[in-house]
Amino acid sequence: KGAVAKVTISGQLYGTYSLKKDQEIEIVAGETVTNVLRIRNGKADMIAANCPDLLCVHQKAILRQRETIVCLPNKVVVEIIEGEEPEVDAVT
């Protein structure tokens, strides 16, 4: 199947996009482009947003299962599904 970036706005599915295909997705709410998601080299990265803080743009690119990029002001969430397993960041 391969890794997919699932985009939701306000909890509603906007679209799913393969990480295997390089592309730029304009995320539109109403008639306004609120965010731009770039998929390149198997990673998803938010490259533009019209929100005031731009925290989503400053987040790192994602590629592993369950990683997310969130734009709270625009209510946009990008989540990786069917991707690589997350790395272990701690051992107890």
C-alpha positions as YAML, in Angstrom:
chain: A
units: angstrom
residues:
- id: 1
  name: LYS
  ca: [0.00, 0.00, 0.00]
- id: 2
  name: GLY
  ca: [2.63, 2.52, 1.04]
- id: 3
  name: ALA
  ca: [2.67, 5.54, 3.28]
- id: 4
  name: VAL
  ca: [-0.09, 8.12, 2.91]
- id: 5
  name: ALA
  ca: [-0.57, 11.64, 4.26]
- id: 6
  name: LYS
  ca: [-4.15, 12.01, 5.48]
- id: 7
  name: VAL
  ca: [-5.34, 15.63, 5.62]
- id: 8
  name: THR
  ca: [-8.34, 16.66, 7.70]
- id: 9
  name: ILE
  ca: [-9.96, 20.04, 8.29]
- id: 10
  name: SER
  ca: [-12.08, 20.38, 11.44]
- id: 11
  name: GLY
  ca: [-12.00, 16.59, 11.75]
- id: 12
  name: GLN
  ca: [-13.43, 16.05, 8.25]
- id: 13
  name: LEU
  ca: [-11.36, 14.19, 5.66]
- id: 14
  name: TYR
  ca: [-9.94, 16.59, 3.05]
- id: 15
  name: GLY
  ca: [-7.86, 14.05, 1.16]
- id: 16
  name: THR
  ca: [-5.20, 11.33, 1.24]
- id: 17
  name: TYR
  ca: [-1.97, 11.64, -0.69]
- id: 18
  name: SER
  ca: [0.71, 9.05, -1.41]
- id: 19
  name: LEU
  ca: [4.20, 9.81, -0.12]
- id: 20
  name: LYS
  ca: [5.56, 8.01, -3.19]
- id: 21
  name: LYS
  ca: [4.53, 10.84, -5.53]
- id: 22
  name: ASP
  ca: [6.19, 14.28, -5.28]
- id: 23
  name: GLN
  ca: [3.45, 16.91, -5.25]
- id: 24
  name: GLU
  ca: [2.21, 20.14, -3.69]
- id: 25
  name: ILE
  ca: [-1.31, 20.22, -2.31]
- id: 26
  name: GLU
  ca: [-3.12, 23.51, -1.77]
- id: 27
  name: ILE
  ca: [-5.48, 23.08, 1.16]
- id: 28
  name: VAL
  ca: [-8.53, 25.24, 0.54]
- id: 29
  name: ALA
  ca: [-11.19, 26.21, 3.08]
- id: 30
  name: GLY
  ca: [-14.08, 28.12, 1.58]
- id: 31
  name: GLU
  ca: [-12.43, 29.94, -1.29]
- id: 32
  name: THR
  ca: [-9.12, 30.60, 0.50]
- id: 33
  name: VAL
  ca: [-5.89, 28.59, 0.30]
- id: 34
  name: THR
  ca: [-5.07, 28.20, 3.99]
- id: 35
  name: ASN
  ca: [-2.08, 25.84, 3.80]
- id: 36
  name: VAL
  ca: [0.25, 24.28, 1.27]
- id: 37
  name: LEU
  ca: [1.53, 20.75, 1.87]
- id: 38
  name: ARG
  ca: [4.58, 19.54, -0.05]
- id: 39
  name: ILE
  ca: [5.32, 15.85, -0.50]
- id: 40
  name: ARG
  ca: [8.85, 15.22, -1.67]
- id: 41
  name: ASN
  ca: [11.28, 12.32, -1.26]
- id: 42
  name: GLY
  ca: [8.75, 10.34, 0.79]
- id: 43
  name: LYS
  ca: [8.17, 13.11, 3.36]
- id: 44
  name: ALA
  ca: [5.27, 15.49, 3.98]
- id: 45
  name: ASP
  ca: [6.08, 19.09, 4.94]
- id: 46
  name: MET
  ca: [3.85, 22.12, 5.45]
- id: 47
  name: ILE
  ca: [5.55, 24.85, 3.43]
- id: 48
  name: ALA
  ca: [3.02, 27.70, 3.66]
- id: 49
  name: ALA
  ca: [0.10, 28.82, 5.80]
- id: 50
  name: ASN
  ca: [-1.96, 31.96, 6.29]
- id: 51
  name: CYS
  ca: [-2.13, 31.56, 10.09]
- id: 52
  name: PRO
  ca: [-0.49, 34.19, 12.33]
- id: 53
  name: ASP
  ca: [2.02, 31.99, 14.18]
- id: 54
  name: LEU
  ca: [3.20, 29.67, 11.34]
- id: 55
  name: LEU
  ca: [4.04, 26.92, 13.86]
- id: 56
  name: CYS
  ca: [2.90, 24.30, 11.34]
- id: 57
  name: VAL
  ca: [5.39, 25.60, 8.78]
- id: 58
  name: HIS
  ca: [8.23, 25.38, 11.30]
- id: 59
  name: GLN
  ca: [7.49, 21.74, 12.20]
- id: 60
  name: LYS
  ca: [9.81, 19.14, 10.68]
- id: 61
  name: ALA
  ca: [8.79, 17.06, 7.69]
- id: 62
  name: ILE
  ca: [7.05, 13.81, 8.62]
- id: 63
  name: LEU
  ca: [7.25, 10.27, 7.23]
- id: 64
  name: ARG
  ca: [6.58, 7.79, 10.04]
- id: 65
  name: GLN
  ca: [3.23, 6.28, 11.00]
- id: 66
  name: ARG
  ca: [1.19, 8.45, 13.40]
- id: 67
  name: GLU
  ca: [3.44, 11.52, 13.00]
- id: 68
  name: THR
  ca: [1.41, 14.71, 12.58]
- id: 69
  name: ILE
  ca: [1.61, 18.33, 11.53]
- id: 70
  name: VAL
  ca: [-1.11, 20.49, 13.08]
- id: 71
  name: CYS
  ca: [-2.26, 23.99, 12.12]
- id: 72
  name: LEU
  ca: [-4.56, 24.91, 15.01]
- id: 73
  name: PRO
  ca: [-5.79, 28.28, 13.67]
- id: 74
  name: ASN
  ca: [-6.88, 26.67, 10.38]
- id: 75
  name: LYS
  ca: [-7.96, 23.38, 12.03]
- id: 76
  name: VAL
  ca: [-5.78, 21.40, 9.59]
- id: 77
  name: VAL
  ca: [-4.16, 18.11, 10.62]
- id: 78
  name: VAL
  ca: [-1.79, 16.08, 8.47]
- id: 79
  name: GLU
  ca: [-1.18, 12.53, 9.73]
- id: 80
  name: ILE
  ca: [0.93, 9.77, 8.24]
- id: 81
  name: ILE
  ca: [-0.83, 6.42, 7.95]
- id: 82
  name: GLU
  ca: [0.67, 3.13, 6.74]
- id: 83
  name: GLY
  ca: [4.15, 4.66, 7.07]
- id: 84
  name: GLU
  ca: [7.37, 3.43, 8.67]
- id: 85
  name: GLU
  ca: [7.11, 2.38, 12.27]
- id: 86
  name: PRO
  ca: [8.04, 5.18, 14.67]
- id: 87
  name: GLU
  ca: [11.53, 5.10, 16.15]
- id: 88
  name: VAL
  ca: [11.86, 4.30, 19.83]
- id: 89
  name: ASP
  ca: [12.88, 7.49, 21.62]
- id: 90
  name: ALA
  ca: [13.27, 5.98, 25.10]
- id: 91
  name: VAL
  ca: [13.85, 2.66, 26.77]
- id: 92
  name: THR
  ca: [12.65, 1.82, 30.27]
...
